[in-house]
mmCIF file of C-alpha atoms in Angstrom:
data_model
loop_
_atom_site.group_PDB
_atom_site.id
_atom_site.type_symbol
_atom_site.label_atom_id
_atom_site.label_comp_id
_atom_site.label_asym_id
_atom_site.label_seq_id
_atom_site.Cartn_x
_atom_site.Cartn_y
_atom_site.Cartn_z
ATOM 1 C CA UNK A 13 0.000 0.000 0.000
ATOM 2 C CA UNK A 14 0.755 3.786 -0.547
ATOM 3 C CA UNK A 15 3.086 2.583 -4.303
ATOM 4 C CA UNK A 16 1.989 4.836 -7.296
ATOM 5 C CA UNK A 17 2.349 2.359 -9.596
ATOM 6 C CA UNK A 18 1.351 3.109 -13.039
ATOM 7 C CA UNK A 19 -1.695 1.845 -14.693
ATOM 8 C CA UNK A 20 -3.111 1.900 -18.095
ATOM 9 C CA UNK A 21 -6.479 3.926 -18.899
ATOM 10 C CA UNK A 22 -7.830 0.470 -20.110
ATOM 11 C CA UNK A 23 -7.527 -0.927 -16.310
ATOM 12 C CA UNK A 24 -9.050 2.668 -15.008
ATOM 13 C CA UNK A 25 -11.633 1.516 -17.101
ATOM 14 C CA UNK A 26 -12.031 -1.634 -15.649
ATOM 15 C CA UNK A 27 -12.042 -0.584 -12.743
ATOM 16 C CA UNK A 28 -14.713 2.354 -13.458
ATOM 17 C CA UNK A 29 -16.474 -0.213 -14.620
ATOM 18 C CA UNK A 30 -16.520 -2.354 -11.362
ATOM 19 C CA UNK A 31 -16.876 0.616 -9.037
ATOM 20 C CA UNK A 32 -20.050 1.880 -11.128
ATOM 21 C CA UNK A 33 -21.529 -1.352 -11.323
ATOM 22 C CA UNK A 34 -20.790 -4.079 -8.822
ATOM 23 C CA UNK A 35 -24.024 -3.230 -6.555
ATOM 24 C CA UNK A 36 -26.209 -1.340 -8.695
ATOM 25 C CA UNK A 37 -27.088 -4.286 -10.533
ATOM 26 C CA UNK A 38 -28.492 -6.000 -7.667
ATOM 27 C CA UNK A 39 -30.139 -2.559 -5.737
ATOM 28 C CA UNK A 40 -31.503 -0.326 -8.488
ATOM 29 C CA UNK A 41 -33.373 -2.178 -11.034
ATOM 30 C CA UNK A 42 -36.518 -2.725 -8.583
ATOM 31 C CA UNK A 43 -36.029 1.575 -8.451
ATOM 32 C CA UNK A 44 -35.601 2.536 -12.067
ATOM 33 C CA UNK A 45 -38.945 0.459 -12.542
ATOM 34 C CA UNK A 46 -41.047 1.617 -9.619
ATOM 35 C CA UNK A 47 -40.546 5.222 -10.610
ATOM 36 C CA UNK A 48 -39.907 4.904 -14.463
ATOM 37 C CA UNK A 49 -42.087 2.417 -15.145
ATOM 38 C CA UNK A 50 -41.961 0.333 -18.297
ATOM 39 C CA UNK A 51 -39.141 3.448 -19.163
ATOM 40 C CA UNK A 52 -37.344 2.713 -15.949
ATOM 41 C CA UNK A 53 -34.273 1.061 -18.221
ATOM 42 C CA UNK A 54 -33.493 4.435 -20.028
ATOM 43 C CA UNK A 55 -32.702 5.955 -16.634
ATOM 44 C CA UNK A 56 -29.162 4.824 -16.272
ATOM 45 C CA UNK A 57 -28.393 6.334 -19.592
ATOM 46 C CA UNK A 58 -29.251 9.801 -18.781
ATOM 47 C CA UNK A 59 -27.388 9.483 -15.775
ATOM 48 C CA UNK A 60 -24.239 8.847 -17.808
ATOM 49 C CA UNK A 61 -24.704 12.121 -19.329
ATOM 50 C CA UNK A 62 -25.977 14.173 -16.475
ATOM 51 C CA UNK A 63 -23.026 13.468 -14.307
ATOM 52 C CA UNK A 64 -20.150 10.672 -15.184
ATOM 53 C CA UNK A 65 -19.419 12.849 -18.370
ATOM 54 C CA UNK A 66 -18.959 16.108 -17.046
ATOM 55 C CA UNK A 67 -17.033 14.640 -13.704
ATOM 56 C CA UNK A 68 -14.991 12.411 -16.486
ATOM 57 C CA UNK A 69 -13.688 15.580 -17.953
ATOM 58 C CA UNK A 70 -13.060 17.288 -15.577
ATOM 59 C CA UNK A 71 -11.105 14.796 -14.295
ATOM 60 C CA UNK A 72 -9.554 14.235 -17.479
ATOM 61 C CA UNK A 73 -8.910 17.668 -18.046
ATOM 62 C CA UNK A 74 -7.307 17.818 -14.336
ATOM 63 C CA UNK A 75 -5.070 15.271 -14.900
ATOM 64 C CA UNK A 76 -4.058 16.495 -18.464
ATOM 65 C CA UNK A 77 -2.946 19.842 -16.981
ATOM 66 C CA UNK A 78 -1.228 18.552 -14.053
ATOM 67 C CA UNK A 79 0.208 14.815 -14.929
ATOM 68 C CA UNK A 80 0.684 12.348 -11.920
ATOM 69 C CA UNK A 81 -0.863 14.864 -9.156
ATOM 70 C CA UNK A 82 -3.372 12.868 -6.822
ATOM 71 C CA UNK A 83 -6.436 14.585 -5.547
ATOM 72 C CA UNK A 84 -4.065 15.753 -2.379
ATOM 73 C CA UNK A 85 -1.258 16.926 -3.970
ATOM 74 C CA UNK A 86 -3.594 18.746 -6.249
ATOM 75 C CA UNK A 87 -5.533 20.853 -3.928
ATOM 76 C CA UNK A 88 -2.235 21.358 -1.957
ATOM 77 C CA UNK A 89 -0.660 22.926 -5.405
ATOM 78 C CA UNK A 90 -4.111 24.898 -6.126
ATOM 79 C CA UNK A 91 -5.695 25.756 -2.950
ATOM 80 C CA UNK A 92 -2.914 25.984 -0.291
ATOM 81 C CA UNK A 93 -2.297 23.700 2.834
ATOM 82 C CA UNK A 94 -5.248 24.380 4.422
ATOM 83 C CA UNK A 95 -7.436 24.187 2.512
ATOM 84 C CA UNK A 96 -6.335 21.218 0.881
ATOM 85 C CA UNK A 97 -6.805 19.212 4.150
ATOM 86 C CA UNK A 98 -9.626 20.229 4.612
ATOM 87 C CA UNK A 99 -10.605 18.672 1.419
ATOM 88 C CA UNK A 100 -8.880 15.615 2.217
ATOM 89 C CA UNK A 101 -10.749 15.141 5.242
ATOM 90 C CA UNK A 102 -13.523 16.015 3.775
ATOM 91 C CA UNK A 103 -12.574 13.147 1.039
ATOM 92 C CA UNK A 104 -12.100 10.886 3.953
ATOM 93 C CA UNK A 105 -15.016 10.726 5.333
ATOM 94 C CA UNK A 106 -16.950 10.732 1.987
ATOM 95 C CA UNK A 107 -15.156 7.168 1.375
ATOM 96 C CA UNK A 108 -15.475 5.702 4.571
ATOM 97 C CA UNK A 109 -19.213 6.629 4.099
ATOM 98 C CA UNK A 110 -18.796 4.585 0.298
ATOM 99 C CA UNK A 111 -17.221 1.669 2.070
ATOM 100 C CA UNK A 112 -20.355 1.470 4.719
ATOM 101 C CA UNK A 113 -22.455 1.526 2.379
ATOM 102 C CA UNK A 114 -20.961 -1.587 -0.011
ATOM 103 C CA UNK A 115 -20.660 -3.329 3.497
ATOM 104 C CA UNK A 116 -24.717 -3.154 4.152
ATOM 105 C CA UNK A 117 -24.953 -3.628 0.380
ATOM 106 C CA UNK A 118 -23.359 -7.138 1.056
ATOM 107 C CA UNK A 119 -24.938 -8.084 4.492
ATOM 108 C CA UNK A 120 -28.362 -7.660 2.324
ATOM 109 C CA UNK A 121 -27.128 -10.043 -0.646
ATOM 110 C CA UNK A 122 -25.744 -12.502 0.912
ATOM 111 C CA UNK A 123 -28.172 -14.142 2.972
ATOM 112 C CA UNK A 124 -30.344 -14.163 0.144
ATOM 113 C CA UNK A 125 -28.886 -16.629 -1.782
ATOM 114 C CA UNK A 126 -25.865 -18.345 0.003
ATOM 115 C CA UNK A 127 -25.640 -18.054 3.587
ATOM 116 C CA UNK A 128 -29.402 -17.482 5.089
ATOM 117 C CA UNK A 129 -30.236 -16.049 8.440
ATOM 118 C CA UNK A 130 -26.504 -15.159 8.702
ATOM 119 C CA UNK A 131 -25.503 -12.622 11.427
ATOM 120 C CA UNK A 132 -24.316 -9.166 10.559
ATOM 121 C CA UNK A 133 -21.218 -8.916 11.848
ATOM 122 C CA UNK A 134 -20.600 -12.620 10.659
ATOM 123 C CA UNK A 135 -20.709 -11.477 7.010
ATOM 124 C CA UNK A 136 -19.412 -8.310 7.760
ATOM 125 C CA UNK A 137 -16.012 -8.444 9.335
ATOM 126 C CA UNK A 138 -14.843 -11.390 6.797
ATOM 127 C CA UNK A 139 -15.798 -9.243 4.005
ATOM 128 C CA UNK A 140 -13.883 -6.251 5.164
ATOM 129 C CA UNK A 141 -10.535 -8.668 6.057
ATOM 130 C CA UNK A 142 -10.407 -9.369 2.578
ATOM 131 C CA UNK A 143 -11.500 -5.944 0.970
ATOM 132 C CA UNK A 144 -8.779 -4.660 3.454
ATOM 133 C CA UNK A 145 -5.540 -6.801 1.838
ATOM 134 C CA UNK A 146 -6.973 -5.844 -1.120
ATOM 135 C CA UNK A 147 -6.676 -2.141 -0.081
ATOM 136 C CA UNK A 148 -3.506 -3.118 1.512
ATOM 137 C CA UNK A 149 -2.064 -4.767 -1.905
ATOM 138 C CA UNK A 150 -3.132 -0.802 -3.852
ATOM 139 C CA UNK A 151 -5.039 -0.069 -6.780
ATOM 140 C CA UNK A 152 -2.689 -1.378 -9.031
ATOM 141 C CA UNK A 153 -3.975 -4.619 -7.574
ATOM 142 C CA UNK A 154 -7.396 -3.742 -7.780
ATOM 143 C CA UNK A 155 -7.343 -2.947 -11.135
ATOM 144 C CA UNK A 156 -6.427 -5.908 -12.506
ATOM 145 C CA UNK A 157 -9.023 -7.937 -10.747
ATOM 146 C CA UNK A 158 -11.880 -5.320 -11.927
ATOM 147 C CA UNK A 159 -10.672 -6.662 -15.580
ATOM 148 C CA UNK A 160 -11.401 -10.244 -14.377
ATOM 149 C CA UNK A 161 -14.543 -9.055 -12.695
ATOM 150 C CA UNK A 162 -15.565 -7.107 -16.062
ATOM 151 C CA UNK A 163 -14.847 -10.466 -18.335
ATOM 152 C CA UNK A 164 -17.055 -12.410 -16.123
ATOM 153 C CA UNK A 165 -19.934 -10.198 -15.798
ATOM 154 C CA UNK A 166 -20.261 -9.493 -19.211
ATOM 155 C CA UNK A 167 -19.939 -13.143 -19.991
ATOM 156 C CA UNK A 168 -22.349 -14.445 -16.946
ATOM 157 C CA UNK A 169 -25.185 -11.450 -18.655
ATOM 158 C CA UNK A 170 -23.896 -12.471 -22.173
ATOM 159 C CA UNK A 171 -25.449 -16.678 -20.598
ATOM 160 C CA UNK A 172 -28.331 -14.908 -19.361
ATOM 161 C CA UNK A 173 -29.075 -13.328 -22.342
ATOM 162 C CA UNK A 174 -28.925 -16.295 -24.627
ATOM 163 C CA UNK A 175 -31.177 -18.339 -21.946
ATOM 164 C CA UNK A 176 -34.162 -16.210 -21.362
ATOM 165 C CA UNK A 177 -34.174 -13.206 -24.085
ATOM 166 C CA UNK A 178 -37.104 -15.908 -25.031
ATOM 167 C CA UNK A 179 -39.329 -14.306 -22.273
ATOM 168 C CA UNK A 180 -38.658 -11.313 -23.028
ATOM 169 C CA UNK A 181 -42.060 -9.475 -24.202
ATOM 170 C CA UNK A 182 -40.945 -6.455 -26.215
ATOM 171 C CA UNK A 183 -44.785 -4.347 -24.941
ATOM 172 C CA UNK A 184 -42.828 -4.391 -21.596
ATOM 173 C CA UNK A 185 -40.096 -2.284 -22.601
ATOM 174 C CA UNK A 186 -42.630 0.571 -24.354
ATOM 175 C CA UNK A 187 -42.039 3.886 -22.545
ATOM 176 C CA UNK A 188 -45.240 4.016 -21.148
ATOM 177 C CA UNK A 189 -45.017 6.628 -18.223
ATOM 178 C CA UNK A 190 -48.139 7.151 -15.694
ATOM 179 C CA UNK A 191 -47.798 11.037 -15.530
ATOM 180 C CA UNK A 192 -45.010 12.614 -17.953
ATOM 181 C CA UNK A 193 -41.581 11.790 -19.261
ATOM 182 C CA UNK A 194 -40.090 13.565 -16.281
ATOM 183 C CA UNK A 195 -40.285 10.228 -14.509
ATOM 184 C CA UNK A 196 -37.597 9.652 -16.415
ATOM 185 C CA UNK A 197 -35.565 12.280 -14.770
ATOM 186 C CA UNK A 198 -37.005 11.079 -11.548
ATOM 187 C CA UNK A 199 -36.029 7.776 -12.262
ATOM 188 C CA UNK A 200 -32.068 8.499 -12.931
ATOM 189 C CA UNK A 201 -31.803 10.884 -9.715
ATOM 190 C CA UNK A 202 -30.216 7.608 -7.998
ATOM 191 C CA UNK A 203 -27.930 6.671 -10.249
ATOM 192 C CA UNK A 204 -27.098 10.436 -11.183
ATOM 193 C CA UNK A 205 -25.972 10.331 -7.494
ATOM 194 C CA UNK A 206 -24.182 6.470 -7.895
ATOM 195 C CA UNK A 207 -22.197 8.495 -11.259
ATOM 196 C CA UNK A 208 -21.404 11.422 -9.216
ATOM 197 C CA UNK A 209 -18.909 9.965 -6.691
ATOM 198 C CA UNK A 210 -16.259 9.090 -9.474
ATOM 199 C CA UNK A 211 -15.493 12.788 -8.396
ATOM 200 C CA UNK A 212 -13.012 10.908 -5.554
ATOM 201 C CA UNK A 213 -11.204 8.420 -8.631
ATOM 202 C CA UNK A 214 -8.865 11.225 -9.507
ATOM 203 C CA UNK A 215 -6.120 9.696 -7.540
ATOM 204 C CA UNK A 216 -6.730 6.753 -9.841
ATOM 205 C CA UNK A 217 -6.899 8.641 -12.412
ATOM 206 C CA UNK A 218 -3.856 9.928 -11.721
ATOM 207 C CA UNK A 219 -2.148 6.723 -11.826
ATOM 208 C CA UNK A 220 -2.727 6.285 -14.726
ATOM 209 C CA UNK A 221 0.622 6.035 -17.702
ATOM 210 C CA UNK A 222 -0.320 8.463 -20.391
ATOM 211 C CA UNK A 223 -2.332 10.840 -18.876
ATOM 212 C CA UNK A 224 -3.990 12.170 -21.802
ATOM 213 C CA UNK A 225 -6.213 8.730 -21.859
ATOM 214 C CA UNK A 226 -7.160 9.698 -18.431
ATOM 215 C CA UNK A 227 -10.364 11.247 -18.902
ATOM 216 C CA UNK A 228 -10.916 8.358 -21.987
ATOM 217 C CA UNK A 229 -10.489 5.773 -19.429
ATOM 218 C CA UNK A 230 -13.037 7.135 -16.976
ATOM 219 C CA UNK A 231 -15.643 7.884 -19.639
ATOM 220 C CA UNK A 232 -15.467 4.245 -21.047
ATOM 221 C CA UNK A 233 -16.078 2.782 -17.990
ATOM 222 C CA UNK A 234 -18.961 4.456 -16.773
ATOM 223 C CA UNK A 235 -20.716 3.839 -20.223
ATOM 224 C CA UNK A 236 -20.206 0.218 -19.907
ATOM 225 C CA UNK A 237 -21.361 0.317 -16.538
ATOM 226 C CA UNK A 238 -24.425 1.918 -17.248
ATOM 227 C CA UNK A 239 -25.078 -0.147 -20.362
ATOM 228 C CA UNK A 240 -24.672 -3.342 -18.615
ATOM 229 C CA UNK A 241 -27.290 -1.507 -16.015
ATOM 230 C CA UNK A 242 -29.501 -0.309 -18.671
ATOM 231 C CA UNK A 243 -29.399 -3.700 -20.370
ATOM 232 C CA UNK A 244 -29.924 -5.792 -17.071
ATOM 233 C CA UNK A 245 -33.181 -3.672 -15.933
ATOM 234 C CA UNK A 246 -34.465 -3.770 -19.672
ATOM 235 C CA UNK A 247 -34.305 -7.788 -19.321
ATOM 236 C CA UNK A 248 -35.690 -7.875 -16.055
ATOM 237 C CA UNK A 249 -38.662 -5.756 -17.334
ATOM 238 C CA UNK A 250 -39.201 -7.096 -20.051
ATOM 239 C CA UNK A 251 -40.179 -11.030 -18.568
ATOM 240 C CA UNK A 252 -41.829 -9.553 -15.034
ATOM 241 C CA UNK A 253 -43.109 -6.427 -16.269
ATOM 242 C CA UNK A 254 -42.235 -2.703 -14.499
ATOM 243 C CA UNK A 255 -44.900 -3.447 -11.861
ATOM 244 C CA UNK A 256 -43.342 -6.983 -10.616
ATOM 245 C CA UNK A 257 -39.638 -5.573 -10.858
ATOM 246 C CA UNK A 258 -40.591 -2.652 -8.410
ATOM 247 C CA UNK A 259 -41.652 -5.111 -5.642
ATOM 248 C CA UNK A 260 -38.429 -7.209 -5.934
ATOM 249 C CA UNK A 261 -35.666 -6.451 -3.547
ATOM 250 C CA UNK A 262 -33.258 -8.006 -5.540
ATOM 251 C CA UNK A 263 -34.632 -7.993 -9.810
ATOM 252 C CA UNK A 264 -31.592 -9.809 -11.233
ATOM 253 C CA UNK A 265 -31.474 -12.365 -8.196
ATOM 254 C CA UNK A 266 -35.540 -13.257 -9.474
ATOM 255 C CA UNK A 267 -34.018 -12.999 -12.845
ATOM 256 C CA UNK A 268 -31.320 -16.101 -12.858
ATOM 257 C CA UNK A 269 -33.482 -17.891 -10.399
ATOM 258 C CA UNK A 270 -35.694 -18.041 -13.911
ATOM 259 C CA UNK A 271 -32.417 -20.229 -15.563
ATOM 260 C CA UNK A 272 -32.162 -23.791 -16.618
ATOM 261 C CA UNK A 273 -30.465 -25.434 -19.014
ATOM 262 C CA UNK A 274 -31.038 -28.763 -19.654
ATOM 263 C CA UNK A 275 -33.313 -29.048 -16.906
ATOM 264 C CA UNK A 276 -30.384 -29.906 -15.208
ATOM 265 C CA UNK A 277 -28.091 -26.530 -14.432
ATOM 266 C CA UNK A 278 -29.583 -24.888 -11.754
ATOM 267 C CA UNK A 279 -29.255 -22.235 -8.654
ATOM 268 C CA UNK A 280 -27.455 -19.714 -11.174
ATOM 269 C CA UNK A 281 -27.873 -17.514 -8.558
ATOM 270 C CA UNK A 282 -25.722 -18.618 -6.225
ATOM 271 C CA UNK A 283 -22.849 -17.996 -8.951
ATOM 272 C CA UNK A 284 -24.766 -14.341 -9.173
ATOM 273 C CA UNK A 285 -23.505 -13.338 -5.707
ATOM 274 C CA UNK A 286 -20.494 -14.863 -5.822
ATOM 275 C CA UNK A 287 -19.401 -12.773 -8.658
ATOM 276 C CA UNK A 288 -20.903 -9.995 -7.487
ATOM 277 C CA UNK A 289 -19.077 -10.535 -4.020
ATOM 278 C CA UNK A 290 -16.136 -9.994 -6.324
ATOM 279 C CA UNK A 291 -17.037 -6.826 -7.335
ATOM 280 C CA UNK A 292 -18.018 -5.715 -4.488
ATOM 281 C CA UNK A 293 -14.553 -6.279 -2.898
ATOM 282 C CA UNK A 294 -12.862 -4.483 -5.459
ATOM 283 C CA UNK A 295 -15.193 -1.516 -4.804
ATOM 284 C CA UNK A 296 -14.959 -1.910 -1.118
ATOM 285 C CA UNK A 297 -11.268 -2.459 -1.280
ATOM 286 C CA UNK A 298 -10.994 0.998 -3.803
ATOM 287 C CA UNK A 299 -12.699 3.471 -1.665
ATOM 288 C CA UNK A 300 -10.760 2.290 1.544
ATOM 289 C CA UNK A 301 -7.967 2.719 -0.147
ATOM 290 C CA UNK A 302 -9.028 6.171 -1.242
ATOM 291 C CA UNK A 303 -9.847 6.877 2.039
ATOM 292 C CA UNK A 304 -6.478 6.077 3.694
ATOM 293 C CA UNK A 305 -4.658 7.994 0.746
ATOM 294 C CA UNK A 306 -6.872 10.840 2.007
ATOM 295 C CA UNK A 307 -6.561 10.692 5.618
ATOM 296 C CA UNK A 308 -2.983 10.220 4.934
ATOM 297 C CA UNK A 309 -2.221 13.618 3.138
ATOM 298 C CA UNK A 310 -4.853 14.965 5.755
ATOM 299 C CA UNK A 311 -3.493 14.332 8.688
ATOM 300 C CA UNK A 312 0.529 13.972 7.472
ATOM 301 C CA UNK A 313 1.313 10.924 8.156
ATOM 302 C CA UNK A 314 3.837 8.291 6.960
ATOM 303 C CA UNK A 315 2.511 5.265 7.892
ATOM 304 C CA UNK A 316 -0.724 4.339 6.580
ATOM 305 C CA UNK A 317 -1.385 0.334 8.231
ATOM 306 C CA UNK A 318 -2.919 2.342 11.741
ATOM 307 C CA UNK A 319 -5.147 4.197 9.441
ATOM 308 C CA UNK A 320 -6.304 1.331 7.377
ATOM 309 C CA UNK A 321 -7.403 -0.586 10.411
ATOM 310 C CA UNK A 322 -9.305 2.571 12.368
ATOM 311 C CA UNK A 323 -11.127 3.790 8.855
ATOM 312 C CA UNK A 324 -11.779 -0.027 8.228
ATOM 313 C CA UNK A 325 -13.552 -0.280 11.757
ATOM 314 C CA UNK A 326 -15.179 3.037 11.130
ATOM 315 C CA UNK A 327 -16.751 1.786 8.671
ATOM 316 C CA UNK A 328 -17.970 -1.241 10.366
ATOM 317 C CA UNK A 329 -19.670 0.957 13.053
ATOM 318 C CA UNK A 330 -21.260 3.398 10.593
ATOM 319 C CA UNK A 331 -22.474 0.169 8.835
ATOM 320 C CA UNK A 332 -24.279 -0.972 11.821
ATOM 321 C CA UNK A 333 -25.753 2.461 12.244
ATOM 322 C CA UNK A 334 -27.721 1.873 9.277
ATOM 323 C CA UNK A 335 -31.221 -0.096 10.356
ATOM 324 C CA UNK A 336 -32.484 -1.917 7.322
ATOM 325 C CA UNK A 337 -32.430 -2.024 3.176
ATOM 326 C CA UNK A 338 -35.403 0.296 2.640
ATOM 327 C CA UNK A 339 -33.948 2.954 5.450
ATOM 328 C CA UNK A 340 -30.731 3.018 3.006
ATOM 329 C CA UNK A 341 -32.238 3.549 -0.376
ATOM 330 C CA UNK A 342 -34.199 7.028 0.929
ATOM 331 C CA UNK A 343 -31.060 8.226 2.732
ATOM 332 C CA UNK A 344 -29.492 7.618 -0.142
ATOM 333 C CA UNK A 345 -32.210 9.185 -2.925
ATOM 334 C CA UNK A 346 -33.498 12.115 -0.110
ATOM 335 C CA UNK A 347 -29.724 12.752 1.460
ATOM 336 C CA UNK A 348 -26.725 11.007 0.085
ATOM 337 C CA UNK A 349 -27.397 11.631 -3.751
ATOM 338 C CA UNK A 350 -27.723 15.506 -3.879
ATOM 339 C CA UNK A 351 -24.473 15.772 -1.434
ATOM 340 C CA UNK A 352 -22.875 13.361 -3.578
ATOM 341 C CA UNK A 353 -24.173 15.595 -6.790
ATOM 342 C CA UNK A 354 -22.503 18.784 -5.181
ATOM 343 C CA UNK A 355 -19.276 17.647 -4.482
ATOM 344 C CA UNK A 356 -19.291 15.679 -7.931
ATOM 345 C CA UNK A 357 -19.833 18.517 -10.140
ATOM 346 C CA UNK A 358 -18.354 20.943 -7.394
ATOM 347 C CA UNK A 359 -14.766 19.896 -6.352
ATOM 348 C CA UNK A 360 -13.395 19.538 -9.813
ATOM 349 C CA UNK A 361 -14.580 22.452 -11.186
ATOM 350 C CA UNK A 362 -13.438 24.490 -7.805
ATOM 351 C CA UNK A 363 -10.087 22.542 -8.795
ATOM 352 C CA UNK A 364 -10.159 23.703 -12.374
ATOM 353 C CA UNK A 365 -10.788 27.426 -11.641
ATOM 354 C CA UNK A 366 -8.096 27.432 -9.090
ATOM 355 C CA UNK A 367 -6.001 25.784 -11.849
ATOM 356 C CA UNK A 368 -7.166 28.327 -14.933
ATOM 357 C CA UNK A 369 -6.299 31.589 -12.131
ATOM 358 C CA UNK A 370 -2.687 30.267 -11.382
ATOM 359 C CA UNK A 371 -1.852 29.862 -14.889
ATOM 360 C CA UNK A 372 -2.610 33.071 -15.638
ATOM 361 C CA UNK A 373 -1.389 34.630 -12.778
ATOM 362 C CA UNK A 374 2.293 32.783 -13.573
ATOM 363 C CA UNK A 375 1.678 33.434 -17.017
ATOM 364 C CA UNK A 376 4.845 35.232 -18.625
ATOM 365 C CA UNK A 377 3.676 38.641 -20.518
ATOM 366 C CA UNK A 378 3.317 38.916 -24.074
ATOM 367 C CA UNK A 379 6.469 41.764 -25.064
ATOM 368 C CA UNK A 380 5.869 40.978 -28.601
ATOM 369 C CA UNK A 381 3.576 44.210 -28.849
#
């Protein structure tokens, strides 16, 4: 932990790709149909463009302008030392809050399909041990299991597919909305939120070897992501219908519970969360990462193993704090998406400014005229 090795903007996009992805597929589908309706599976796409473009480039644009700088170093250079831990700290906590959140995501999904009436803290602490070492090992790491994570969820959806695109009743998908296309909107604020937080991959980005295929890197994976989202909610749709999917707590677990082949191949499901679990390691394993690189910078430290082990329990007790599935999704639609929002669109454009004023401040004058 704490090496900047170099990456290559196809393994940010992996592991865009696996950050973006590895829990919406199970959480939001039974959203983007109870408030889009039969248009629900559009919503992930105007997400893309309402918030992982602009953050992309501006993130791309960062890292063009100022080559190898992490989101610390940055702000230190831009803003000054104050204000730069502030925004560390600030960056800090925003993780930690990322990493609670994939923890409850997992101590939902689990018990469904693989280990039932499992205690919390059972599920919990194992889970974070291994995201941990993965955090531990660095992104480099990380990234290349998000490609192996990327080549098996587009192959597992690429079996689905094939299985039960049968089912599939095309009058599903019409985008038939109850009031006015603005449930569209509606129906993207969550993942407009989900998009938003790539404003804290800028370290990664960072990382990355040629940093003009930066801002290319982040872009492609947040596309894939949301058309492997898009595509997932428009199969579920499609064979329950809008009104069915909105009562499911977990759509795509229903969804390969529907596969057989052969009559003999069964319980697909159980390979479902296991690949997910997967993802969701890499994703847990990212943002604790991110946060220790934070809280690092923030509070000037060398030696980043105490950290890892108080932000990792940190997260473990603001996990617990967090009552039930239903309590998480309107903290997260009411609460957690328009903070995440601000700081998405806010922080790298504050960063940019800064960056635009010092150039021109240090910028020699013209004595050609």
């Amino acid at each position: 932990m704490g090496h900047r090795d170099l990456i290559s903007h196809q393994q940010l996009m992996f592991l865009v790709y696996t950050l973006h992805f590895s829990a919406t597929e199970l959480l939001l589908p039974s959203s983007l149909a109870g408030t889009g309706k039969s248009g629900g599976w559009m919503a992930p796409l105007v997400s893309f463009f309402l918030s992982a473009v602009p953050v992309a480039l501006m993130l791309g644009l960062l890292v063009r302008r100022h080559p190898h700088l992490g989101l610390g170093a940055l702000s230190h250079h831009l803003l000054g030392r104050l204000p730069a831990r502030l925004l560390m700290l600030l960056t800090t906590l925003f993780n930690v809050g990322l990493t609670a959140l994939c923890l409850r995501d997992m101590v939902e999904a689990i018990p469904v399909a693989i280990l039932p009436v499992t205690p919390t803290l059972a599920v919990a602490l194992p889970f974070l041990l291994v995201a941990g070492y993965g955090a531990y090992c660095g992104a480099e790491v990380l990234a290349r299991l998000a490609f192996f994570f990327m080549v098996i969820a587009v192959s597992l959806f690429s079996l689905v597919v094939v299985t039960l695109l049968r089912l599939v009743r095309a009058l599903h998908l019409l985008p038939l909305w109850d009031q006015s296309p603005l449930q569209l909107v509606a129906a993207a604020w969550p993942t407009t939120g989900w998009y938003a937080e790539s404003w804290t991959f800028l370290p990664l980005a960072a990382m990355v070897d040629r940093p003009q295929y930066a801002g290319r890197g982040l872009i492609a994976g947040a596309l894939i992501a949301a058309v492997h989202l898009m595509s997932c909610t428009a199969l579920s749709i499609g064979i329950f219908g809008h009104s069915l999917v909105a009562h499911f707590a977990f759509p795509i677990h229903a969804l390969f519970q529907q596969i057989t082949i052969g009559e003999f191949v069964e319980r697909l499901d159980v390979i479902l969360i296991t690949i997910c679990l997967l993802g969701m390691i890499v994703k847990t394993a990212t943002h604790l990462w991110l946060a220790v690189d934070a809280a690092q910078f923030a509070l000037g430290l060398r030696n980043q193993r105490p950290l890892l082990l108080a932000l990792g329990l940190a997260a473990v007790l603001w996990m617990l704090s967090i009552p039930n599935l239903p309590w998480l999704f309107a903290f997260s639609t009411t609460v957690w998406t328009p903070f995440s929002l601000c700081l998405g669109l806010g922080v790298p454009a504050l960063l940019l400014a800064a960056s635009w004023i010092r150039e021109r401040q240090y910028r020699p004058p013209d004595i050609s005229s």
